[in-house]
Amino acid sequence: QEEAQAIDQELFTEYKFSVDQLMELAGLSCATAIAKAYPPSSFTTSQPTVLVVCGPGNNGGDGLVCARHLKMFGYEPTVYYPKRPSKPLFEGLTTQCQKMDIPFLPEFPAEAAFIDELYGLVVDAIFGFSFKGAVREPFGSILSTLERITAPIASIDIPSGWDVEKGKADGLQPDMLISLTAPKKAAMHFTGRYHFLGGRFVPAALQQKYALNLPPYPDTDCVLQLT
Amino acid sequence: VPISSRQAFPLPSLPRKQPTVLVVCGPAQNGAIGLVCARHLRIFDYEPTIFYPKRSPDPLYRDFTTQCEKMDIPFLSYLPTEVQLINDAYNAVVDAVLGAEAEAGEGREPCATILATLKHVRIPIVSLDVPSGWDVEAGSSGGISPDVLVSLSAPKRCARRFLGRQHFVAGRFLPYDVQKKFELNPPEYPGTECVVAL
């Protein structure tokens, strides 16, 4: 976890990347990976509907960007975003989604069965690699519900609720994981079908410094399928 | 928009041993897009070199410059007027000098000399949005002749005069209501691609 935070720090302070830049590239990677693994034609629901659950921090921001690109790719995303930071970055991302007619749910579906009926896929953008400590409401209840759905879940960076290094055997078991920048230790405990790498912006010098040993991305793609 | 600029580079078989590309950046937004493009080219394992004689004071564009410098992308201190030197050293030139917002920009230095040199290079030129020095509506008489044009958001009027090999449009991320309002009628983008060849 500290290494991931150290890499981020260098990208922001030494390389002068803005959070906006990296979040946009990260969110685009997520949408691209989803489009590769779950093309709209593969959905069993009548429309390719996707529920994007956004948490209170940067992982939630990645989710908002992802939702916007999913819309561009022909999906029908709906966002649930209960705790919104009052920072221009997140307010801007929210506006961009709203102006693209992406609905924001006023409340979380009460039962797992409702989610399964309405959506062909759920994107878990609740907690990322900075997550520590106890899960606060409303996310505790949200995660309990998500643990009971049968629709596939795609988690951004870390399955929410998992310990960033050790995982969580009785927690969320997503079908897809999109690791951003580099896979985190928790990814070793991932047992879903699809593991993608996204966030193709780490300069070679940083990759070497932190011995990331990332396999090469194909061509000009912004995602790499690991499994 | 910057994301799409770099994807327009097909991976042709390059004539030189090293995949070198010269990216010429002007003083305003078109130049800044060139900086972002150069960074992505580096990530794609090309070897970009930047010529950025007149740097914008805009903090966002200054950060783009830092990102390039930290990624070991060299910045030339001058552009050779001897065109053969450019032809020999690079496989292609990215023209990010002037965009649609330029007015009499091409008449001022250093753009005028740059464009005079670029007019005579024999390696392919990829222009971002508008071939620099062209009138954005009417096109050019005797200006540069790019091989590839990447129209940003939507093609500009002068694109009708484009005679090069490939014309890409990078405008996938325009919201639908903006597309409708300006009657853009964009083509279908394949898959998850952010550029489409016209």
Short mmCIF file of C-alpha atoms in Angstrom, two decimals:
data_model
loop_
_atom_site.label_atom_id
_atom_site.label_comp_id
_atom_site.label_asym_id
_atom_site.label_seq_id
_atom_site.Cartn_x
_atom_site.Cartn_y
_atom_site.Cartn_z
CA GLN A 1 0.00 0.00 0.00
CA GLU A 2 2.80 2.43 0.85
CA GLU A 3 4.51 1.77 -2.46
CA ALA A 4 1.34 2.56 -4.37
CA GLN A 5 1.01 5.78 -2.39
CA ALA A 6 4.69 6.62 -2.99
CA ILE A 7 4.29 6.18 -6.75
CA ASP A 8 1.24 8.43 -6.73
CA GLN A 9 3.13 11.03 -4.72
CA GLU A 10 5.97 11.08 -7.23
CA LEU A 11 3.59 11.37 -10.15
CA PHE A 12 2.00 14.41 -8.53
CA THR A 13 4.98 16.18 -6.98
CA GLU A 14 7.89 15.29 -9.28
CA TYR A 15 6.17 14.77 -12.60
CA LYS A 16 3.52 17.41 -11.96
CA PHE A 17 0.64 15.31 -13.17
CA SER A 18 -2.70 16.63 -12.03
CA VAL A 19 -5.23 14.40 -10.30
CA ASP A 20 -7.63 15.22 -13.15
CA GLN A 21 -5.23 13.89 -15.78
CA LEU A 22 -4.57 10.58 -14.08
CA MET A 23 -8.17 10.09 -13.00
CA GLU A 24 -9.34 10.59 -16.57
CA LEU A 25 -6.87 8.03 -17.90
CA ALA A 26 -7.75 5.62 -15.08
CA GLY A 27 -11.49 5.91 -15.63
CA LEU A 28 -11.05 5.46 -19.38
CA SER A 29 -9.01 2.29 -18.75
CA CYS A 30 -11.79 0.90 -16.58
CA ALA A 31 -14.47 1.54 -19.18
CA THR A 32 -12.26 0.06 -21.92
CA ALA A 33 -11.55 -3.08 -19.90
CA ILE A 34 -15.25 -3.50 -19.16
CA ALA A 35 -16.09 -3.10 -22.85
CA LYS A 36 -13.60 -5.83 -23.73
CA ALA A 37 -14.82 -8.32 -21.11
CA TYR A 38 -18.55 -7.55 -21.19
CA PRO A 39 -19.47 -6.26 -24.66
CA PRO A 40 -23.02 -4.85 -24.87
CA SER A 41 -24.14 -7.90 -26.90
CA SER A 42 -23.24 -10.18 -23.98
CA PHE A 43 -25.79 -8.70 -21.58
CA THR A 44 -28.77 -10.83 -20.57
CA THR A 45 -30.77 -7.73 -19.58
CA SER A 46 -32.66 -6.19 -22.50
CA GLN A 47 -30.40 -3.12 -22.49
CA PRO A 48 -26.73 -3.02 -21.49
CA THR A 49 -27.47 -1.42 -18.13
CA VAL A 50 -24.67 -0.91 -15.62
CA LEU A 51 -24.89 0.27 -12.00
CA VAL A 52 -21.82 2.29 -10.97
CA VAL A 53 -21.47 2.61 -7.20
CA CYS A 54 -19.16 5.50 -6.30
CA GLY A 55 -17.50 5.94 -2.93
CA PRO A 56 -16.44 9.13 -1.16
CA GLY A 57 -12.89 9.44 -2.50
CA ASN A 58 -10.75 9.07 -5.61
CA ASN A 59 -12.01 5.57 -6.35
CA GLY A 60 -15.46 7.14 -6.66
CA GLY A 61 -14.02 9.75 -9.00
CA ASP A 62 -12.58 6.97 -11.17
CA GLY A 63 -16.09 5.51 -11.20
CA LEU A 64 -17.63 8.76 -12.44
CA VAL A 65 -15.13 8.97 -15.30
CA CYS A 66 -15.75 5.30 -16.07
CA ALA A 67 -19.53 5.86 -16.16
CA ARG A 68 -19.14 8.70 -18.66
CA HIS A 69 -16.99 6.64 -21.01
CA LEU A 70 -19.33 3.64 -20.69
CA LYS A 71 -22.09 5.91 -21.94
CA MET A 72 -19.91 6.89 -24.91
CA PHE A 73 -19.32 3.21 -25.63
CA GLY A 74 -23.05 2.53 -25.87
CA TYR A 75 -23.85 1.25 -22.37
CA GLU A 76 -26.61 2.63 -20.12
CA PRO A 77 -24.92 3.48 -16.84
CA THR A 78 -26.71 4.61 -13.68
CA VAL A 79 -24.70 6.07 -10.82
CA TYR A 80 -25.21 5.81 -7.06
CA TYR A 81 -23.09 8.47 -5.35
CA PRO A 82 -24.22 9.01 -1.76
CA LYS A 83 -21.20 10.87 -0.31
CA ARG A 84 -19.89 13.59 -2.60
CA PRO A 85 -16.77 15.61 -1.71
CA SER A 86 -17.34 19.33 -2.22
CA LYS A 87 -14.28 19.75 -4.41
CA PRO A 88 -14.38 21.17 -7.94
CA LEU A 89 -12.90 17.98 -9.42
CA PHE A 90 -15.76 15.79 -8.19
CA GLU A 91 -18.42 18.42 -8.79
CA GLY A 92 -17.17 18.75 -12.37
CA LEU A 93 -17.21 14.99 -12.96
CA THR A 94 -20.73 14.76 -11.55
CA THR A 95 -21.95 17.57 -13.82
CA GLN A 96 -20.37 15.89 -16.85
CA CYS A 97 -22.32 12.71 -16.08
CA GLN A 98 -25.57 14.54 -15.44
CA LYS A 99 -25.27 16.55 -18.64
CA MET A 100 -24.87 13.28 -20.49
CA ASP A 101 -28.18 12.08 -19.10
CA ILE A 102 -26.65 9.53 -16.76
CA PRO A 103 -29.20 9.11 -13.95
CA PHE A 104 -28.13 9.37 -10.32
CA LEU A 105 -30.19 7.16 -7.99
CA PRO A 106 -31.62 8.87 -4.91
CA GLU A 107 -31.33 5.66 -2.94
CA PHE A 108 -29.58 2.35 -3.17
CA PRO A 109 -31.75 -0.58 -4.30
CA ALA A 110 -33.03 -2.19 -1.12
CA GLU A 111 -32.55 -5.76 -2.22
CA ALA A 112 -29.99 -7.75 -4.17
CA ALA A 113 -32.80 -9.13 -6.36
CA PHE A 114 -33.71 -5.64 -7.59
CA ILE A 115 -30.16 -5.04 -8.71
CA ASP A 116 -30.03 -8.37 -10.55
CA GLU A 117 -33.26 -7.57 -12.35
CA LEU A 118 -32.29 -4.09 -13.50
CA TYR A 119 -28.56 -4.26 -14.22
CA GLY A 120 -26.32 -6.59 -16.19
CA LEU A 121 -23.16 -5.45 -14.44
CA VAL A 122 -22.18 -3.53 -11.30
CA VAL A 123 -19.04 -1.39 -11.12
CA ASP A 124 -17.57 -1.22 -7.63
CA ALA A 125 -15.89 2.19 -7.34
CA ILE A 126 -16.33 2.49 -3.59
CA PHE A 127 -12.93 2.14 -1.94
CA GLY A 128 -9.47 2.16 -3.43
CA PHE A 129 -5.96 1.45 -2.30
CA SER A 130 -5.92 4.21 0.32
CA PHE A 131 -8.68 2.49 2.24
CA LYS A 132 -7.90 1.78 5.90
CA GLY A 133 -9.93 0.91 8.94
CA ALA A 134 -13.62 0.32 9.37
CA VAL A 135 -16.23 0.67 6.67
CA ARG A 136 -18.60 3.54 7.45
CA GLU A 137 -22.27 3.73 6.50
CA PRO A 138 -23.87 3.75 4.06
CA PHE A 139 -21.14 1.65 2.52
CA GLY A 140 -21.37 -1.20 5.00
CA SER A 141 -24.97 -1.93 4.00
CA ILE A 142 -24.18 -1.39 0.33
CA LEU A 143 -21.38 -3.93 0.45
CA SER A 144 -23.60 -6.46 2.25
CA THR A 145 -26.17 -6.15 -0.52
CA LEU A 146 -23.52 -6.41 -3.23
CA GLU A 147 -22.17 -9.57 -1.65
CA ARG A 148 -25.54 -11.19 -2.37
CA ILE A 149 -26.11 -10.21 -6.01
CA THR A 150 -25.62 -12.65 -8.85
CA ALA A 151 -24.84 -10.02 -11.49
CA PRO A 152 -21.10 -9.74 -12.15
CA ILE A 153 -19.12 -7.07 -10.31
CA ALA A 154 -16.14 -5.20 -11.77
CA SER A 155 -14.00 -3.66 -9.03
CA ILE A 156 -11.78 -0.66 -9.64
CA ASP A 157 -8.28 -1.23 -8.25
CA ILE A 158 -9.22 -3.06 -5.04
CA PRO A 159 -12.42 -4.98 -4.29
CA SER A 160 -14.07 -2.64 -1.83
CA GLY A 161 -13.90 -3.71 1.77
CA TRP A 162 -10.85 -5.88 1.20
CA ASP A 163 -7.66 -5.33 3.16
CA VAL A 164 -5.33 -3.74 0.59
CA GLU A 165 -2.67 -6.37 1.16
CA LYS A 166 -4.44 -9.43 2.56
CA GLY A 167 -7.81 -9.48 0.82
CA LYS A 168 -11.03 -10.63 2.48
CA ALA A 169 -12.24 -14.17 2.09
CA ASP A 170 -15.80 -13.45 3.24
CA GLY A 171 -16.08 -10.11 1.43
CA LEU A 172 -16.98 -9.05 -2.09
CA GLN A 173 -15.96 -11.57 -4.76
CA PRO A 174 -15.86 -9.61 -8.00
CA ASP A 175 -15.83 -11.23 -11.43
CA MET A 176 -13.45 -8.58 -12.75
CA LEU A 177 -10.63 -6.56 -11.25
CA ILE A 178 -9.06 -3.58 -12.98
CA SER A 179 -5.75 -2.91 -11.29
CA LEU A 180 -4.62 0.68 -11.81
CA THR A 181 -0.96 1.48 -12.42
CA ALA A 182 0.17 -1.90 -11.02
CA PRO A 183 -1.58 -4.79 -9.28
CA LYS A 184 -1.75 -4.43 -5.50
CA LYS A 185 -0.88 -7.24 -3.10
CA ALA A 186 -4.58 -7.93 -2.58
CA ALA A 187 -4.82 -8.96 -6.26
CA MET A 188 -3.14 -12.23 -5.32
CA HIS A 189 -6.40 -13.18 -3.58
CA PHE A 190 -8.55 -12.33 -6.59
CA THR A 191 -10.39 -15.35 -7.93
CA GLY A 192 -12.66 -13.77 -10.57
CA ARG A 193 -12.53 -14.39 -14.31
CA TYR A 194 -10.98 -11.17 -15.58
CA HIS A 195 -7.98 -9.29 -14.30
CA PHE A 196 -6.99 -6.24 -16.33
CA LEU A 197 -4.24 -3.69 -15.86
CA GLY A 198 -5.08 -0.06 -16.57
CA GLY A 199 -3.61 3.39 -16.07
CA ARG A 200 -0.99 3.35 -18.80
CA PHE A 201 0.79 6.47 -17.68
CA VAL A 202 3.67 5.34 -15.49
CA PRO A 203 6.94 6.59 -16.97
CA ALA A 204 9.64 3.96 -17.54
CA ALA A 205 11.90 5.55 -14.92
CA LEU A 206 9.28 5.09 -12.19
CA GLN A 207 8.55 1.54 -13.28
CA GLN A 208 12.23 0.76 -12.85
CA LYS A 209 12.60 2.61 -9.56
CA TYR A 210 9.81 0.60 -7.97
CA ALA A 211 10.62 -2.62 -9.82
CA LEU A 212 7.08 -2.88 -11.10
CA ASN A 213 7.95 -5.47 -13.77
CA LEU A 214 4.80 -4.73 -15.72
CA PRO A 215 4.24 -6.76 -18.87
CA PRO A 216 4.05 -4.64 -22.02
CA TYR A 217 0.74 -3.18 -23.10
CA PRO A 218 -0.35 -4.21 -26.58
CA ASP A 219 0.07 -1.55 -29.25
CA THR A 220 -1.63 1.73 -28.28
CA ASP A 221 -4.18 0.04 -25.99
CA CYS A 222 -4.76 1.58 -22.58
CA VAL A 223 -5.51 -1.75 -20.93
CA LEU A 224 -3.75 -5.09 -20.71
CA GLN A 225 -5.55 -8.33 -19.92
CA LEU A 226 -3.57 -10.22 -17.28
CA THR A 227 -5.93 -13.19 -16.96
CA VAL B 1 -8.62 15.51 -26.76
CA PRO B 2 -4.92 14.96 -26.09
CA ILE B 3 -5.59 11.26 -25.55
CA SER B 4 -6.93 10.96 -29.07
CA SER B 5 -4.06 12.77 -30.75
CA ARG B 6 -1.60 10.06 -29.97
CA GLN B 7 -3.84 7.24 -31.06
CA ALA B 8 -3.95 8.61 -34.57
CA PHE B 9 -0.38 7.47 -35.06
CA PRO B 10 -0.67 4.22 -36.86
CA LEU B 11 2.30 1.98 -36.32
CA PRO B 12 3.71 2.06 -39.80
CA SER B 13 7.00 0.43 -40.62
CA LEU B 14 9.38 3.23 -39.90
CA PRO B 15 12.28 3.77 -42.28
CA ARG B 16 14.82 4.70 -39.60
CA LYS B 17 16.23 2.24 -37.09
CA GLN B 18 14.97 4.19 -34.10
CA PRO B 19 11.31 5.30 -33.99
CA THR B 20 12.22 8.97 -33.75
CA VAL B 21 9.57 11.66 -34.11
CA LEU B 22 9.99 15.43 -33.99
CA VAL B 23 7.14 17.24 -32.24
CA VAL B 24 7.03 20.96 -33.00
CA CYS B 25 4.92 22.85 -30.45
CA GLY B 26 3.58 26.36 -30.84
CA PRO B 27 2.91 28.84 -28.05
CA ALA B 28 -0.78 28.19 -27.43
CA GLN B 29 -3.24 25.33 -26.97
CA ASN B 30 -2.24 23.46 -30.13
CA GLY B 31 1.31 23.33 -28.78
CA ALA B 32 0.12 22.05 -25.41
CA ILE B 33 -1.76 19.25 -27.15
CA GLY B 34 1.53 18.46 -28.90
CA LEU B 35 3.23 18.12 -25.49
CA VAL B 36 0.62 15.64 -24.30
CA CYS B 37 0.91 13.78 -27.59
CA ALA B 38 4.70 13.55 -27.18
CA ARG B 39 4.31 12.06 -23.70
CA HIS B 40 1.95 9.36 -24.94
CA LEU B 41 4.25 8.62 -27.87
CA ARG B 42 6.99 7.98 -25.34
CA ILE B 43 4.75 5.58 -23.43
CA PHE B 44 4.14 3.81 -26.74
CA ASP B 45 7.93 3.37 -27.11
CA TYR B 46 8.50 5.98 -29.77
CA GLU B 47 11.44 8.37 -29.32
CA PRO B 48 9.95 11.85 -29.48
CA THR B 49 12.00 15.03 -29.45
CA ILE B 50 10.27 18.34 -28.83
CA PHE B 51 10.92 21.79 -30.24
CA TYR B 52 9.03 24.30 -28.07
CA PRO B 53 10.59 27.72 -28.59
CA LYS B 54 7.90 29.93 -27.11
CA ARG B 55 6.57 28.46 -23.89
CA SER B 56 3.17 29.34 -22.54
CA PRO B 57 3.04 30.72 -18.99
CA ASP B 58 -0.19 28.78 -18.35
CA PRO B 59 0.45 26.55 -15.28
CA LEU B 60 -1.31 23.60 -16.85
CA TYR B 61 0.90 23.79 -19.93
CA ARG B 62 3.99 24.28 -17.77
CA ASP B 63 3.12 21.03 -16.00
CA PHE B 64 2.82 19.28 -19.36
CA THR B 65 6.37 20.47 -20.08
CA THR B 66 7.63 19.12 -16.75
CA GLN B 67 5.99 15.76 -17.41
CA CYS B 68 7.82 15.52 -20.74
CA GLU B 69 11.16 16.60 -19.26
CA LYS B 70 10.87 14.09 -16.42
CA MET B 71 10.21 11.40 -18.97
CA ASP B 72 13.55 12.16 -20.62
CA ILE B 73 12.05 13.61 -23.75
CA PRO B 74 14.72 15.96 -25.15
CA PHE B 75 13.85 19.57 -25.96
CA LEU B 76 15.79 21.06 -28.88
CA SER B 77 17.25 24.50 -28.33
CA TYR B 78 16.87 25.38 -32.00
CA LEU B 79 15.29 23.98 -35.12
CA PRO B 80 17.79 23.31 -37.89
CA THR B 81 17.02 25.34 -40.99
CA GLU B 82 18.94 22.75 -42.96
CA VAL B 83 16.00 20.54 -43.87
CA GLN B 84 18.13 17.51 -44.67
CA LEU B 85 19.14 17.29 -41.01
CA ILE B 86 15.49 16.89 -40.05
CA ASN B 87 14.84 14.39 -42.83
CA ASP B 88 17.78 12.30 -41.67
CA ALA B 89 17.13 12.34 -37.94
CA TYR B 90 13.38 11.75 -37.72
CA ASN B 91 10.74 9.46 -39.22
CA ALA B 92 7.95 11.99 -38.99
CA VAL B 93 7.11 15.47 -37.73
CA VAL B 94 4.11 16.30 -35.57
CA ASP B 95 2.89 19.78 -36.41
CA ALA B 96 1.41 21.20 -33.22
CA VAL B 97 2.33 24.78 -34.03
CA LEU B 98 -0.93 26.59 -34.70
CA GLY B 99 -4.50 25.51 -34.28
CA ALA B 100 -7.89 26.83 -35.24
CA GLU B 101 -7.57 29.76 -32.85
CA ALA B 102 -4.51 31.21 -34.58
CA GLU B 103 -5.12 34.50 -36.30
CA ALA B 104 -2.07 36.10 -37.76
CA GLY B 105 0.10 33.73 -35.77
CA GLU B 106 1.91 32.40 -38.75
CA GLY B 107 3.21 35.81 -39.62
CA ARG B 108 5.00 36.16 -36.30
CA GLU B 109 8.27 34.63 -35.23
CA PRO B 110 9.24 32.01 -34.41
CA CYS B 111 6.29 30.40 -36.21
CA ALA B 112 7.07 31.93 -39.60
CA THR B 113 10.58 30.47 -39.78
CA ILE B 114 9.40 27.10 -38.42
CA LEU B 115 6.69 26.86 -41.04
CA ALA B 116 9.08 27.90 -43.79
CA THR B 117 11.35 25.02 -42.78
CA LEU B 118 8.50 22.50 -42.41
CA LYS B 119 7.27 23.32 -45.89
CA HIS B 120 10.40 21.67 -47.26
CA VAL B 121 10.77 18.53 -45.16
CA ARG B 122 10.43 15.26 -47.06
CA ILE B 123 9.34 13.09 -44.13
CA PRO B 124 5.63 12.82 -43.31
CA ILE B 125 3.97 15.57 -41.31
CA VAL B 126 1.06 14.89 -38.97
CA SER B 127 -0.90 18.06 -38.29
CA LEU B 128 -3.02 18.49 -35.18
CA ASP B 129 -6.41 19.97 -35.97
CA VAL B 130 -5.38 22.49 -38.61
CA PRO B 131 -2.25 22.37 -40.80
CA SER B 132 -0.31 25.22 -39.24
CA GLY B 133 -0.34 28.35 -41.30
CA TRP B 134 -3.49 27.39 -43.18
CA ASP B 135 -6.46 29.69 -43.00
CA VAL B 136 -8.94 27.76 -40.85
CA GLU B 137 -11.72 28.21 -43.40
CA ALA B 138 -10.12 28.65 -46.78
CA GLY B 139 -7.11 26.39 -46.54
CA SER B 140 -3.72 27.15 -47.81
CA SER B 141 -1.91 28.42 -50.81
CA GLY B 142 1.69 27.37 -50.65
CA GLY B 143 1.67 26.31 -47.02
CA ILE B 144 2.71 23.02 -45.46
CA SER B 145 1.33 19.77 -46.90
CA PRO B 146 0.71 17.28 -44.13
CA ASP B 147 0.51 13.56 -44.79
CA VAL B 148 -1.92 12.97 -41.93
CA LEU B 149 -4.48 15.30 -40.38
CA VAL B 150 -6.02 14.68 -36.96
CA SER B 151 -9.12 16.84 -36.67
CA LEU B 152 -9.92 17.57 -33.05
CA SER B 153 -13.59 17.42 -32.05
CA ALA B 154 -14.74 17.89 -35.64
CA PRO B 155 -13.10 18.72 -38.97
CA LYS B 156 -12.59 22.41 -39.68
CA ARG B 157 -13.61 23.95 -42.99
CA CYS B 158 -10.06 23.97 -44.29
CA ALA B 159 -9.96 20.17 -43.98
CA ARG B 160 -11.73 20.04 -47.33
CA ARG B 161 -8.45 21.15 -48.89
CA PHE B 162 -6.50 18.39 -47.19
CA LEU B 163 -4.81 16.21 -49.77
CA GLY B 164 -2.72 13.92 -47.62
CA ARG B 165 -2.95 10.19 -47.04
CA GLN B 166 -5.05 9.89 -43.89
CA HIS B 167 -7.59 12.05 -42.13
CA PHE B 168 -8.59 11.06 -38.62
CA VAL B 169 -11.20 12.64 -36.42
CA ALA B 170 -10.72 12.60 -32.66
CA GLY B 171 -14.01 13.72 -31.19
CA ARG B 172 -15.50 10.74 -29.48
CA PHE B 173 -15.82 12.45 -26.16
CA LEU B 174 -18.09 15.25 -27.26
CA PRO B 175 -21.36 15.06 -25.34
CA TYR B 176 -24.39 14.25 -27.48
CA ASP B 177 -26.15 17.55 -26.90
CA VAL B 178 -23.08 19.43 -28.10
CA GLN B 179 -22.93 17.24 -31.19
CA LYS B 180 -26.58 17.90 -31.93
CA LYS B 181 -26.40 21.60 -31.21
CA PHE B 182 -23.63 22.09 -33.72
CA GLU B 183 -25.00 19.48 -36.14
CA LEU B 184 -21.76 17.61 -36.16
CA ASN B 185 -22.99 14.21 -37.42
CA PRO B 186 -19.87 12.35 -36.42
CA PRO B 187 -19.12 8.93 -37.90
CA GLU B 188 -19.35 5.75 -35.84
CA TYR B 189 -16.27 5.09 -33.76
CA PRO B 190 -15.19 1.45 -33.89
CA GLY B 191 -15.22 -0.46 -30.59
CA THR B 192 -13.57 1.57 -27.85
CA GLU B 193 -11.37 3.57 -30.24
CA CYS B 194 -11.21 7.30 -29.72
CA VAL B 195 -10.20 8.14 -33.29
CA VAL B 196 -11.82 7.17 -36.55
CA ALA B 197 -10.36 7.40 -40.05
CA LEU B 198 -12.48 9.40 -42.46
#
